[in-house]
mmCIF file of C-alpha atoms in Angstrom:
data_model
loop_
_atom_site.group_PDB
_atom_site.id
_atom_site.type_symbol
_atom_site.label_atom_id
_atom_site.label_comp_id
_atom_site.label_asym_id
_atom_site.label_seq_id
_atom_site.Cartn_x
_atom_site.Cartn_y
_atom_site.Cartn_z
ATOM 1 C CA MET A 256 -24.911 -62.473 64.386
ATOM 2 C CA ARG A 257 -24.799 -63.619 67.193
ATOM 3 C CA ILE A 258 -26.571 -67.103 68.088
ATOM 4 C CA PHE A 259 -28.009 -67.000 71.629
ATOM 5 C CA GLY A 260 -28.098 -70.678 73.593
ATOM 6 C CA SER A 261 -26.233 -72.393 76.075
ATOM 7 C CA TYR A 262 -23.215 -73.160 74.030
ATOM 8 C CA THR A 263 -22.479 -69.038 73.307
ATOM 9 C CA PHE A 264 -21.091 -69.258 77.046
ATOM 10 C CA ILE A 265 -18.479 -71.542 76.409
ATOM 11 C CA CYS A 266 -17.008 -68.743 74.847
ATOM 12 C CA VAL A 267 -17.299 -66.866 78.199
ATOM 13 C CA LEU A 268 -14.082 -65.957 80.583
ATOM 14 C CA SER A 269 -15.374 -64.970 83.542
ATOM 15 C CA PHE A 270 -19.061 -64.807 85.436
ATOM 16 C CA LEU A 271 -20.460 -63.173 88.254
ATOM 17 C CA LEU A 272 -23.311 -63.280 89.849
ATOM 18 C CA SER A 273 -25.210 -59.906 91.143
ATOM 19 C CA ILE A 274 -27.562 -60.753 93.933
ATOM 20 C CA THR A 275 -30.132 -58.097 92.117
ATOM 21 C CA SER A 276 -33.247 -59.399 95.328
ATOM 22 C CA CYS A 277 -34.088 -59.636 99.352
ATOM 23 C CA LYS A 278 -35.969 -62.148 97.966
ATOM 24 C CA GLY A 279 -36.458 -65.976 98.304
ATOM 25 C CA GLN A 280 -38.339 -68.129 96.594
ATOM 26 C CA ILE A 281 -40.812 -66.816 94.443
ATOM 27 C CA GLU A 282 -44.673 -66.889 93.234
ATOM 28 C CA SER A 283 -45.472 -66.291 89.783
ATOM 29 C CA LYS A 284 -48.231 -63.379 90.204
ATOM 30 C CA PRO A 285 -51.789 -62.787 88.155
ATOM 31 C CA ALA A 286 -51.177 -61.356 84.607
ATOM 32 C CA PHE A 287 -53.792 -60.908 81.696
ATOM 33 C CA ASN A 288 -57.422 -62.329 81.341
ATOM 34 C CA GLY A 289 -56.210 -64.336 84.616
ATOM 35 C CA ILE A 290 -53.111 -65.763 84.126
ATOM 36 C CA SER A 291 -50.421 -66.732 85.994
ATOM 37 C CA THR A 292 -47.157 -65.714 83.944
ATOM 38 C CA ILE A 293 -43.511 -66.791 85.438
ATOM 39 C CA LYS A 294 -41.148 -64.162 87.479
ATOM 40 C CA LYS A 295 -38.495 -62.522 86.254
ATOM 41 C CA ASN A 296 -35.211 -62.240 87.456
ATOM 42 C CA TYR A 297 -32.676 -61.699 85.422
ATOM 43 C CA PHE A 298 -29.956 -61.782 87.792
ATOM 44 C CA ILE A 299 -27.056 -62.509 86.037
ATOM 45 C CA THR A 300 -27.393 -57.832 85.315
ATOM 46 C CA GLN A 301 -23.363 -58.348 82.700
ATOM 47 C CA TYR A 302 -25.392 -59.375 79.615
ATOM 48 C CA PRO A 303 -28.172 -57.747 77.079
ATOM 49 C CA GLN A 304 -32.060 -59.425 78.291
ATOM 50 C CA GLU A 305 -31.386 -61.185 74.678
ATOM 51 C CA PHE A 306 -28.973 -64.025 76.487
ATOM 52 C CA PHE A 307 -32.070 -64.961 78.575
ATOM 53 C CA SER A 308 -34.366 -67.824 77.588
ATOM 54 C CA VAL A 309 -35.500 -70.770 78.895
ATOM 55 C CA GLN A 310 -33.543 -73.385 77.400
ATOM 56 C CA CYS A 311 -34.116 -77.168 79.022
ATOM 57 C CA ALA A 312 -37.584 -78.992 80.828
ATOM 58 C CA LEU A 313 -39.032 -81.741 81.480
ATOM 59 C CA GLN A 314 -42.208 -83.311 82.926
ATOM 60 C CA ASP A 315 -42.516 -85.578 86.243
ATOM 61 C CA LYS A 316 -43.982 -88.368 87.496
ATOM 62 C CA ALA A 317 -46.250 -86.061 90.112
ATOM 63 C CA GLY A 318 -47.411 -84.433 85.677
ATOM 64 C CA ASN A 319 -45.609 -80.552 87.395
ATOM 65 C CA MET A 320 -43.541 -79.153 84.003
ATOM 66 C CA TRP A 321 -39.366 -78.348 85.422
ATOM 67 C CA PHE A 322 -37.902 -75.444 83.613
ATOM 68 C CA GLY A 323 -34.400 -74.528 83.574
ATOM 69 C CA THR A 324 -33.523 -70.758 82.327
ATOM 70 C CA GLY A 325 -29.943 -68.677 81.467
ATOM 71 C CA GLY A 326 -30.046 -66.071 84.153
ATOM 72 C CA ASN A 327 -33.390 -67.286 86.454
ATOM 73 C CA GLY A 328 -33.161 -70.642 88.005
ATOM 74 C CA ILE A 329 -35.766 -72.889 87.854
ATOM 75 C CA TYR A 330 -39.674 -72.279 87.304
ATOM 76 C CA VAL A 331 -41.638 -74.795 88.146
ATOM 77 C CA TYR A 332 -45.934 -75.448 86.920
ATOM 78 C CA GLU A 333 -47.440 -77.398 89.453
ATOM 79 C CA ALA A 334 -49.845 -79.886 88.621
ATOM 80 C CA ARG A 335 -52.060 -79.867 91.541
ATOM 81 C CA PRO A 336 -56.058 -79.812 91.668
ATOM 82 C CA GLY A 337 -57.930 -76.529 91.296
ATOM 83 C CA ASP A 338 -60.453 -76.214 89.278
ATOM 84 C CA SER A 339 -62.100 -77.213 86.641
ATOM 85 C CA GLY A 340 -60.002 -75.033 83.630
ATOM 86 C CA LYS A 341 -58.621 -73.289 86.202
ATOM 87 C CA GLU A 342 -54.707 -72.225 85.096
ATOM 88 C CA GLN A 343 -52.021 -73.662 88.464
ATOM 89 C CA SER A 344 -49.097 -70.754 89.062
ATOM 90 C CA PHE A 345 -45.286 -71.026 88.569
ATOM 91 C CA LEU A 346 -42.755 -72.141 91.291
ATOM 92 C CA ASN A 347 -39.572 -70.261 91.002
ATOM 93 C CA PHE A 348 -35.755 -70.866 92.177
ATOM 94 C CA THR A 349 -32.856 -69.166 92.813
ATOM 95 C CA HIS A 350 -29.505 -68.730 93.645
ATOM 96 C CA LEU A 351 -31.688 -67.089 97.027
ATOM 97 C CA ASP A 352 -33.138 -70.432 97.670
ATOM 98 C CA GLY A 353 -29.274 -72.167 97.834
ATOM 99 C CA LEU A 354 -29.569 -73.217 94.095
ATOM 100 C CA LYS A 355 -25.353 -73.943 92.643
ATOM 101 C CA HIS A 356 -26.123 -71.388 90.212
ATOM 102 C CA ASP A 357 -29.493 -69.745 88.075
ATOM 103 C CA ASP A 358 -27.785 -70.969 84.859
ATOM 104 C CA ILE A 359 -29.339 -73.970 84.196
ATOM 105 C CA LEU A 360 -28.065 -75.775 81.047
ATOM 106 C CA CYS A 361 -30.080 -79.326 81.286
ATOM 107 C CA CYS A 362 -32.210 -81.368 83.148
ATOM 108 C CA MET A 363 -33.350 -85.382 84.095
ATOM 109 C CA GLU A 364 -35.559 -87.578 86.068
ATOM 110 C CA ASP A 365 -34.286 -90.657 87.178
ATOM 111 C CA LYS A 366 -36.180 -93.518 87.577
ATOM 112 C CA SER A 367 -36.409 -92.616 90.276
ATOM 113 C CA GLY A 368 -38.088 -89.472 90.808
ATOM 114 C CA LYS A 369 -34.672 -87.559 91.671
ATOM 115 C CA MET A 370 -34.267 -84.781 89.187
ATOM 116 C CA TRP A 371 -31.470 -83.172 88.415
ATOM 117 C CA PHE A 372 -30.262 -79.635 87.242
ATOM 118 C CA GLY A 373 -27.167 -78.936 84.930
ATOM 119 C CA THR A 374 -25.288 -76.013 85.691
ATOM 120 C CA ARG A 375 -22.191 -73.734 84.482
ATOM 121 C CA ASN A 376 -20.743 -75.264 88.411
ATOM 122 C CA GLY A 377 -21.754 -78.390 89.057
ATOM 123 C CA LEU A 378 -25.754 -79.763 89.547
ATOM 124 C CA ILE A 379 -28.574 -80.024 91.553
ATOM 125 C CA ILE A 380 -30.369 -82.743 92.632
ATOM 126 C CA TYR A 381 -33.894 -82.688 93.418
ATOM 127 C CA LYS A 382 -35.438 -84.939 95.921
ATOM 128 C CA PRO A 383 -38.741 -84.134 96.369
ATOM 129 C CA SER A 384 -40.676 -84.731 99.556
ATOM 130 C CA GLY A 385 -44.358 -83.554 99.337
ATOM 131 C CA THR A 386 -46.351 -82.572 97.076
ATOM 132 C CA ILE A 387 -45.265 -78.876 96.654
ATOM 133 C CA PRO A 388 -41.585 -78.801 95.372
ATOM 134 C CA SER A 389 -39.574 -76.781 97.970
ATOM 135 C CA LYS A 390 -36.705 -75.132 98.413
ATOM 136 C CA LYS A 391 -35.846 -77.619 101.257
ATOM 137 C CA ASP A 392 -35.654 -80.211 98.616
ATOM 138 C CA PHE A 393 -32.436 -78.857 96.571
ATOM 139 C CA SER A 394 -29.019 -79.814 97.183
ATOM 140 C CA ASN A 395 -25.794 -79.207 95.188
ATOM 141 C CA VAL A 396 -23.260 -81.520 94.344
ATOM 142 C CA LEU A 397 -20.105 -80.717 92.769
ATOM 143 C CA ILE A 398 -19.076 -83.435 90.008
ATOM 144 C CA MET A 399 -15.687 -84.277 92.201
ATOM 145 C CA ALA A 400 -13.807 -87.590 90.347
ATOM 146 C CA ASN A 401 -12.890 -90.954 91.760
ATOM 147 C CA VAL A 402 -9.918 -91.457 89.553
ATOM 148 C CA VAL A 403 -8.682 -95.675 89.970
ATOM 149 C CA ASN A 404 -5.010 -96.328 90.446
ATOM 150 C CA ALA A 405 -3.645 -97.482 86.957
ATOM 151 C CA SER A 406 -1.114 -99.231 89.276
ATOM 152 C CA ASP A 407 -3.086 -101.109 91.806
ATOM 153 C CA HIS A 408 -6.507 -100.897 90.656
ATOM 154 C CA LYS A 409 -7.278 -98.926 94.119
ATOM 155 C CA LYS A 410 -9.621 -96.060 94.391
ATOM 156 C CA VAL A 411 -7.084 -92.787 95.530
ATOM 157 C CA PRO A 412 -8.829 -89.351 97.886
ATOM 158 C CA TYR A 413 -11.692 -87.171 95.512
ATOM 159 C CA ILE A 414 -10.082 -84.980 93.316
ATOM 160 C CA TYR A 415 -11.988 -81.623 91.756
ATOM 161 C CA HIS A 416 -11.492 -80.058 88.361
ATOM 162 C CA THR A 417 -13.190 -76.593 88.346
ATOM 163 C CA ALA A 418 -13.670 -77.897 84.272
ATOM 164 C CA ASP A 419 -15.856 -81.355 85.223
ATOM 165 C CA ASN A 420 -18.698 -78.461 86.309
ATOM 166 C CA PHE A 421 -19.747 -77.306 83.640
ATOM 167 C CA VAL A 422 -22.125 -79.487 82.580
ATOM 168 C CA TRP A 423 -23.754 -79.927 79.995
ATOM 169 C CA SER A 424 -26.525 -82.478 79.480
ATOM 170 C CA ILE A 425 -27.227 -85.584 81.593
ATOM 171 C CA MET A 426 -28.231 -88.915 80.739
ATOM 172 C CA GLN A 427 -29.858 -92.684 82.292
ATOM 173 C CA ASP A 428 -29.219 -95.649 80.810
ATOM 174 C CA LYS A 429 -31.305 -99.235 80.514
ATOM 175 C CA ASN A 430 -28.631 -100.016 83.045
ATOM 176 C CA ASP A 431 -30.201 -96.981 85.451
ATOM 177 C CA LYS A 432 -26.441 -95.642 85.425
ATOM 178 C CA ILE A 433 -26.089 -91.472 85.188
ATOM 179 C CA TRP A 434 -24.272 -89.786 82.674
ATOM 180 C CA PHE A 435 -23.159 -86.709 82.346
ATOM 181 C CA SER A 436 -21.061 -83.940 79.826
ATOM 182 C CA THR A 437 -18.929 -81.329 81.051
ATOM 183 C CA ASN A 438 -16.307 -79.452 79.765
ATOM 184 C CA ASN A 439 -13.660 -81.691 81.380
ATOM 185 C CA GLY A 440 -15.119 -84.766 80.139
ATOM 186 C CA ILE A 441 -17.821 -87.779 80.301
ATOM 187 C CA TYR A 442 -17.972 -88.884 83.951
ATOM 188 C CA THR A 443 -21.307 -91.957 84.885
ATOM 189 C CA HIS A 444 -22.974 -92.441 88.643
ATOM 190 C CA VAL A 445 -24.234 -95.266 90.050
ATOM 191 C CA PRO A 446 -27.544 -94.495 91.599
ATOM 192 C CA GLY A 447 -27.120 -95.161 95.729
ATOM 193 C CA ASP A 448 -23.076 -95.376 94.683
ATOM 194 C CA PHE A 449 -21.814 -93.175 97.274
ATOM 195 C CA GLY A 450 -18.519 -91.941 99.100
ATOM 196 C CA GLU A 451 -17.431 -92.255 102.695
ATOM 197 C CA ASN A 452 -18.377 -88.200 102.936
ATOM 198 C CA GLY A 453 -22.216 -89.439 101.623
ATOM 199 C CA ILE A 454 -21.157 -86.812 98.000
ATOM 200 C CA PRO A 455 -22.146 -89.470 95.198
ATOM 201 C CA LEU A 456 -19.227 -91.210 92.833
ATOM 202 C CA PHE A 457 -18.419 -89.893 90.136
ATOM 203 C CA ILE A 458 -15.882 -91.988 87.378
ATOM 204 C CA PRO A 459 -14.191 -90.997 84.675
ATOM 205 C CA PHE A 460 -15.790 -92.192 80.961
ATOM 206 C CA LEU A 461 -12.908 -92.929 79.157
ATOM 207 C CA GLU A 462 -10.389 -93.869 81.907
ATOM 208 C CA ASN A 463 -12.599 -97.335 81.058
ATOM 209 C CA ALA A 464 -9.064 -99.549 79.980
ATOM 210 C CA THR A 465 -11.607 -101.758 77.947
ATOM 211 C CA ILE A 466 -12.969 -99.274 76.089
ATOM 212 C CA GLN A 467 -11.414 -98.931 72.203
ATOM 213 C CA ASN A 468 -10.423 -95.441 71.001
ATOM 214 C CA LYS A 469 -8.927 -95.686 68.662
ATOM 215 C CA ASP A 470 -9.066 -91.835 67.156
ATOM 216 C CA SER A 471 -8.121 -90.423 70.674
ATOM 217 C CA LEU A 472 -11.134 -88.541 71.320
ATOM 218 C CA HIS A 473 -11.532 -86.900 74.374
ATOM 219 C CA LEU A 474 -15.166 -86.031 74.376
ATOM 220 C CA LYS A 475 -15.100 -82.669 76.242
ATOM 221 C CA ASP A 476 -17.690 -80.223 75.654
ATOM 222 C CA VAL A 477 -20.441 -82.805 74.329
ATOM 223 C CA LEU A 478 -23.325 -80.850 74.137
ATOM 224 C CA SER A 479 -26.226 -83.941 74.286
ATOM 225 C CA MET A 480 -26.212 -87.482 74.338
ATOM 226 C CA LEU A 481 -28.926 -90.181 73.609
ATOM 227 C CA GLN A 482 -29.371 -94.183 74.219
ATOM 228 C CA ASP A 483 -30.617 -95.436 70.523
ATOM 229 C CA LYS A 484 -33.613 -98.941 71.706
ATOM 230 C CA LYS A 485 -29.938 -100.802 70.406
ATOM 231 C CA GLY A 486 -28.546 -99.737 73.418
ATOM 232 C CA ASN A 487 -25.946 -97.916 71.359
ATOM 233 C CA ILE A 488 -24.748 -94.385 73.481
ATOM 234 C CA TRP A 489 -24.344 -91.119 71.071
ATOM 235 C CA PHE A 490 -22.939 -87.654 71.852
ATOM 236 C CA ALA A 491 -22.470 -85.227 69.914
ATOM 237 C CA SER A 492 -19.654 -82.761 70.426
ATOM 238 C CA GLY A 493 -19.850 -79.407 70.820
ATOM 239 C CA TYR A 494 -18.278 -75.856 68.227
ATOM 240 C CA MET A 495 -14.428 -75.935 70.645
ATOM 241 C CA LYS A 496 -13.475 -79.663 71.088
ATOM 242 C CA GLY A 497 -15.308 -80.302 67.549
ATOM 243 C CA GLU A 498 -15.591 -83.867 67.014
ATOM 244 C CA GLY A 499 -18.526 -84.265 65.666
ATOM 245 C CA ILE A 500 -21.110 -87.474 66.523
ATOM 246 C CA VAL A 501 -19.414 -90.321 68.292
ATOM 247 C CA CYS A 502 -20.765 -93.814 68.804
ATOM 248 C CA PHE A 503 -20.740 -96.022 71.479
ATOM 249 C CA ASP A 504 -21.629 -99.343 70.699
ATOM 250 C CA GLY A 505 -20.521 -101.308 74.553
ATOM 251 C CA THR A 506 -17.096 -101.900 73.305
ATOM 252 C CA SER A 507 -15.647 -99.259 71.531
ATOM 253 C CA LEU A 508 -16.031 -94.979 70.243
ATOM 254 C CA THR A 509 -17.033 -94.404 65.935
ATOM 255 C CA ASN A 510 -16.051 -90.993 64.807
ATOM 256 C CA PHE A 511 -18.810 -89.525 62.369
ATOM 257 C CA LYS A 512 -18.389 -86.182 60.640
ATOM 258 C CA PRO A 513 -21.247 -85.878 57.644
ATOM 259 C CA ASP A 514 -20.381 -83.600 54.892
ATOM 260 C CA GLY A 515 -17.707 -82.739 57.304
ATOM 261 C CA ILE A 516 -19.380 -80.761 59.999
ATOM 262 C CA SER A 517 -16.933 -81.303 63.525
ATOM 263 C CA PHE A 518 -19.638 -80.042 65.638
ATOM 264 C CA PHE A 519 -23.442 -80.375 66.903
ATOM 265 C CA ARG A 520 -25.679 -79.298 69.273
ATOM 266 C CA SER A 521 -28.510 -81.534 70.059
ATOM 267 C CA ILE A 522 -29.744 -85.303 69.297
ATOM 268 C CA ILE A 523 -32.975 -87.418 69.527
ATOM 269 C CA GLU A 524 -34.663 -90.813 68.070
ATOM 270 C CA THR A 525 -38.100 -91.020 66.080
ATOM 271 C CA ARG A 526 -40.206 -92.908 66.543
ATOM 272 C CA LYS A 527 -38.487 -95.356 63.579
ATOM 273 C CA GLY A 528 -35.873 -95.674 65.114
ATOM 274 C CA ASP A 529 -33.613 -92.785 63.091
ATOM 275 C CA ILE A 530 -31.216 -91.038 64.772
ATOM 276 C CA LEU A 531 -31.258 -86.594 63.906
ATOM 277 C CA PHE A 532 -27.854 -84.140 64.813
ATOM 278 C CA LEU A 533 -28.484 -80.847 65.135
ATOM 279 C CA ASN A 534 -26.015 -78.494 63.547
ATOM 280 C CA PRO A 535 -27.089 -75.420 63.556
ATOM 281 C CA PHE A 536 -26.309 -74.277 60.616
ATOM 282 C CA LYS A 537 -26.810 -77.390 57.999
ATOM 283 C CA GLY A 538 -29.348 -77.679 59.303
ATOM 284 C CA ILE A 539 -30.987 -81.586 61.057
ATOM 285 C CA TYR A 540 -29.218 -85.074 60.015
ATOM 286 C CA SER A 541 -30.485 -88.365 60.160
ATOM 287 C CA TYR A 542 -28.517 -91.315 60.214
ATOM 288 C CA ASP A 543 -30.613 -94.164 59.004
ATOM 289 C CA ALA A 544 -29.678 -96.781 61.851
ATOM 290 C CA GLN A 545 -32.613 -99.156 59.999
ATOM 291 C CA GLN A 546 -30.420 -99.336 56.384
ATOM 292 C CA ASP A 547 -26.947 -99.772 59.436
ATOM 293 C CA ASP A 548 -27.515 -102.580 61.197
ATOM 294 C CA SER A 549 -22.892 -101.831 62.244
ATOM 295 C CA VAL A 550 -23.174 -98.286 62.521
ATOM 296 C CA GLY A 551 -21.136 -97.875 59.821
ATOM 297 C CA GLN A 552 -18.782 -95.775 58.887
ATOM 298 C CA GLY A 553 -21.379 -92.490 58.414
ATOM 299 C CA LYS A 554 -22.907 -93.667 54.337
ATOM 300 C CA SER A 555 -26.648 -93.851 56.309
ATOM 301 C CA PHE A 556 -26.089 -89.692 56.931
ATOM 302 C CA SER A 557 -28.506 -87.442 55.404
ATOM 303 C CA ASN A 558 -29.490 -84.458 55.687
ATOM 304 C CA TYR A 559 -32.500 -84.407 56.893
ATOM 305 C CA THR A 560 -34.621 -80.789 57.008
ATOM 306 C CA GLU A 561 -32.939 -80.563 52.918
ATOM 307 C CA LYS A 562 -35.511 -84.200 52.037
ATOM 308 C CA ILE A 563 -38.250 -82.640 54.072
ATOM 309 C CA GLY A 564 -38.331 -79.340 51.707
ATOM 310 C CA LEU A 565 -36.956 -77.029 55.190
ATOM 311 C CA LYS A 566 -35.213 -73.038 53.845
ATOM 312 C CA LYS A 567 -31.748 -72.551 55.677
ATOM 313 C CA ASP A 568 -32.379 -71.441 58.877
ATOM 314 C CA THR A 569 -30.975 -71.731 61.893
ATOM 315 C CA ILE A 570 -31.921 -73.875 64.112
ATOM 316 C CA LEU A 571 -32.048 -74.699 67.841
ATOM 317 C CA ALA A 572 -33.983 -76.826 69.176
ATOM 318 C CA MET A 573 -35.883 -80.420 67.694
ATOM 319 C CA PHE A 574 -38.503 -82.285 68.890
ATOM 320 C CA GLU A 575 -40.780 -85.156 67.569
ATOM 321 C CA ASP A 576 -44.163 -84.812 69.662
ATOM 322 C CA LYS A 577 -46.299 -88.999 70.412
ATOM 323 C CA ASN A 578 -48.175 -88.058 67.239
ATOM 324 C CA GLY A 579 -45.032 -87.872 64.740
ATOM 325 C CA ASN A 580 -45.201 -84.674 64.312
ATOM 326 C CA MET A 581 -41.587 -82.706 63.465
ATOM 327 C CA TRP A 582 -41.234 -79.340 65.711
ATOM 328 C CA ILE A 583 -38.672 -77.283 64.383
ATOM 329 C CA GLY A 584 -37.296 -73.750 66.814
ATOM 330 C CA THR A 585 -34.760 -71.831 64.423
ATOM 331 C CA ASN A 586 -33.853 -68.680 65.348
ATOM 332 C CA SER A 587 -35.408 -65.526 64.738
ATOM 333 C CA ASP A 588 -32.347 -63.832 63.441
ATOM 334 C CA ASN A 589 -31.125 -66.135 60.508
ATOM 335 C CA MET A 590 -28.248 -66.037 59.080
ATOM 336 C CA TRP A 591 -29.923 -68.205 55.327
ATOM 337 C CA ASP A 592 -32.160 -66.804 53.330
ATOM 338 C CA GLY A 593 -32.917 -64.067 55.653
ATOM 339 C CA GLY A 594 -35.815 -66.320 57.467
ATOM 340 C CA ILE A 595 -37.801 -64.536 60.454
ATOM 341 C CA GLY A 596 -38.099 -67.206 62.796
ATOM 342 C CA GLY A 597 -40.800 -68.706 64.437
ATOM 343 C CA ALA A 598 -41.505 -72.843 65.162
ATOM 344 C CA TRP A 599 -41.577 -75.316 61.465
ATOM 345 C CA ARG A 600 -44.143 -78.424 62.008
ATOM 346 C CA TYR A 601 -43.621 -81.114 59.506
ATOM 347 C CA ASP A 602 -46.570 -84.078 59.670
ATOM 348 C CA GLY A 603 -45.140 -86.262 56.843
ATOM 349 C CA HIS A 604 -46.908 -84.051 53.780
ATOM 350 C CA SER A 605 -46.225 -80.293 54.852
ATOM 351 C CA LEU A 606 -44.632 -77.587 57.004
ATOM 352 C CA LYS A 607 -46.480 -74.982 58.694
ATOM 353 C CA LEU A 608 -44.818 -71.961 60.790
ATOM 354 C CA PHE A 609 -45.602 -70.388 63.565
ATOM 355 C CA THR A 610 -44.694 -67.447 65.023
ATOM 356 C CA THR A 611 -44.845 -65.018 66.735
ATOM 357 C CA LYS A 612 -48.284 -64.023 65.029
ATOM 358 C CA ASP A 613 -50.135 -67.151 66.364
ATOM 359 C CA GLY A 614 -49.456 -66.454 69.525
ATOM 360 C CA LEU A 615 -45.684 -67.641 70.178
ATOM 361 C CA SER A 616 -44.255 -66.185 72.650
ATOM 362 C CA HIS A 617 -41.299 -65.460 70.875
ATOM 363 C CA ASN A 618 -39.894 -66.838 67.554
ATOM 364 C CA CYS A 619 -36.193 -67.632 68.439
ATOM 365 C CA ILE A 620 -36.941 -70.919 69.796
ATOM 366 C CA PHE A 621 -34.258 -72.873 72.378
ATOM 367 C CA CYS A 622 -36.560 -75.634 73.806
ATOM 368 C CA ILE A 623 -39.592 -77.468 73.248
ATOM 369 C CA LYS A 624 -41.577 -80.062 74.898
ATOM 370 C CA GLU A 625 -44.925 -81.571 75.182
ATOM 371 C CA ASP A 626 -46.720 -82.698 77.920
ATOM 372 C CA LYS A 627 -48.917 -85.640 78.445
ATOM 373 C CA ASP A 628 -51.991 -83.626 77.799
ATOM 374 C CA GLY A 629 -50.549 -83.721 74.598
ATOM 375 C CA ASN A 630 -49.541 -79.940 75.370
ATOM 376 C CA ILE A 631 -46.666 -78.798 73.184
ATOM 377 C CA TRP A 632 -44.439 -75.543 74.988
ATOM 378 C CA PHE A 633 -41.979 -73.646 73.913
ATOM 379 C CA GLY A 634 -38.695 -72.146 76.019
ATOM 380 C CA THR A 635 -37.513 -68.824 73.863
ATOM 381 C CA ARG A 636 -35.633 -66.217 74.347
ATOM 382 C CA LEU A 637 -36.355 -63.244 76.678
ATOM 383 C CA THR A 638 -37.472 -66.000 79.132
ATOM 384 C CA GLY A 639 -40.757 -67.058 77.027
ATOM 385 C CA LEU A 640 -42.575 -69.962 77.406
ATOM 386 C CA CYS A 641 -45.961 -69.956 76.294
ATOM 387 C CA ARG A 642 -48.196 -73.159 75.316
ATOM 388 C CA TYR A 643 -49.897 -74.794 72.519
ATOM 389 C CA ASP A 644 -52.895 -77.423 72.243
ATOM 390 C CA GLY A 645 -52.739 -77.734 68.683
ATOM 391 C CA LYS A 646 -55.309 -75.025 67.986
ATOM 392 C CA SER A 647 -54.265 -71.361 69.999
ATOM 393 C CA PHE A 648 -50.844 -70.196 72.098
ATOM 394 C CA VAL A 649 -50.879 -69.037 75.868
ATOM 395 C CA ASP A 650 -48.364 -67.262 76.191
ATOM 396 C CA PHE A 651 -46.957 -67.726 80.448
ATOM 397 C CA THR A 652 -43.862 -65.093 79.683
ATOM 398 C CA ASP A 653 -44.522 -61.251 82.205
ATOM 399 C CA ARG A 654 -43.988 -58.659 79.507
#
């Protein structure tokens, strides 16, 4: 069995983009019952359609919903004023519009309203110039390390490393610094800090000599980063490097491997302050930050999915909505207990499963996001996208 998701692509040795269309920016077409759907391109022709998915999402300050996909670029669901109850349409931006790559691994809107998209070939930056997203607002940036000479502490010319530009995760901390996790380690950028050539300055995190790193951690292939309410920064190591969970308290790095697990896919913090770490095969692990304020030796980790009674499904996504419900997205090809996939909702008392029979676009779920109106969006395999309003689903997938 293969688990299709962002982290599986690290085993791919080569990648070629096949340009199969001469069209530029694409707007969605009306489909069934007048509902607009996303337009699929499948530019990466050497992969079967099962590899393609909607794998990250955000809602910007203007109310637009943004979705990053594997192989189909970026989709924007516009928040344009319209007739009451009328569905808005999607815009699609791809390499044909100048994007660096069509495989969007992560996305983040910074405090200034600028959006950052991580790809397998650098960063895409979106800086809005108007109310409607336009291809002229996108620019591409490669991470180039601004190395500091250890002897005289002076900056030396930019050094470009190809491995640095497989960008898995992006985060902005409480001091506005932006963090990027790459195949070759963690980099940071202070907004407004540019070099002489106008390229943002990226500083290798571990080259800071003041960081205490007793385990000689490399922090390469970190799939997810999070700063908790106390200011600690957490890193989830991917499968290839297997450094488990790492916490940075501002001074030192502490390594955890609960139950001996060496890789995790994502991190979230709950409303109660617990930190959750997702391993696709072993479930979700909870770190009880209230119980262990000092970030101790891992004694506060417990298996969250076992606690709530979820069977051993292959888990790909987790999200807590504003009402405190926990949503857990699974794979449709579960290796445990013959599960069928779908989305589990845990309300603190009981579990409820939603599948394609309820309106999901696909039973393999890669990302879950809530919008300002309380709707829950699900990004799935086969570039599937649907929205749940608490009563029913709207499927935006082009069939």
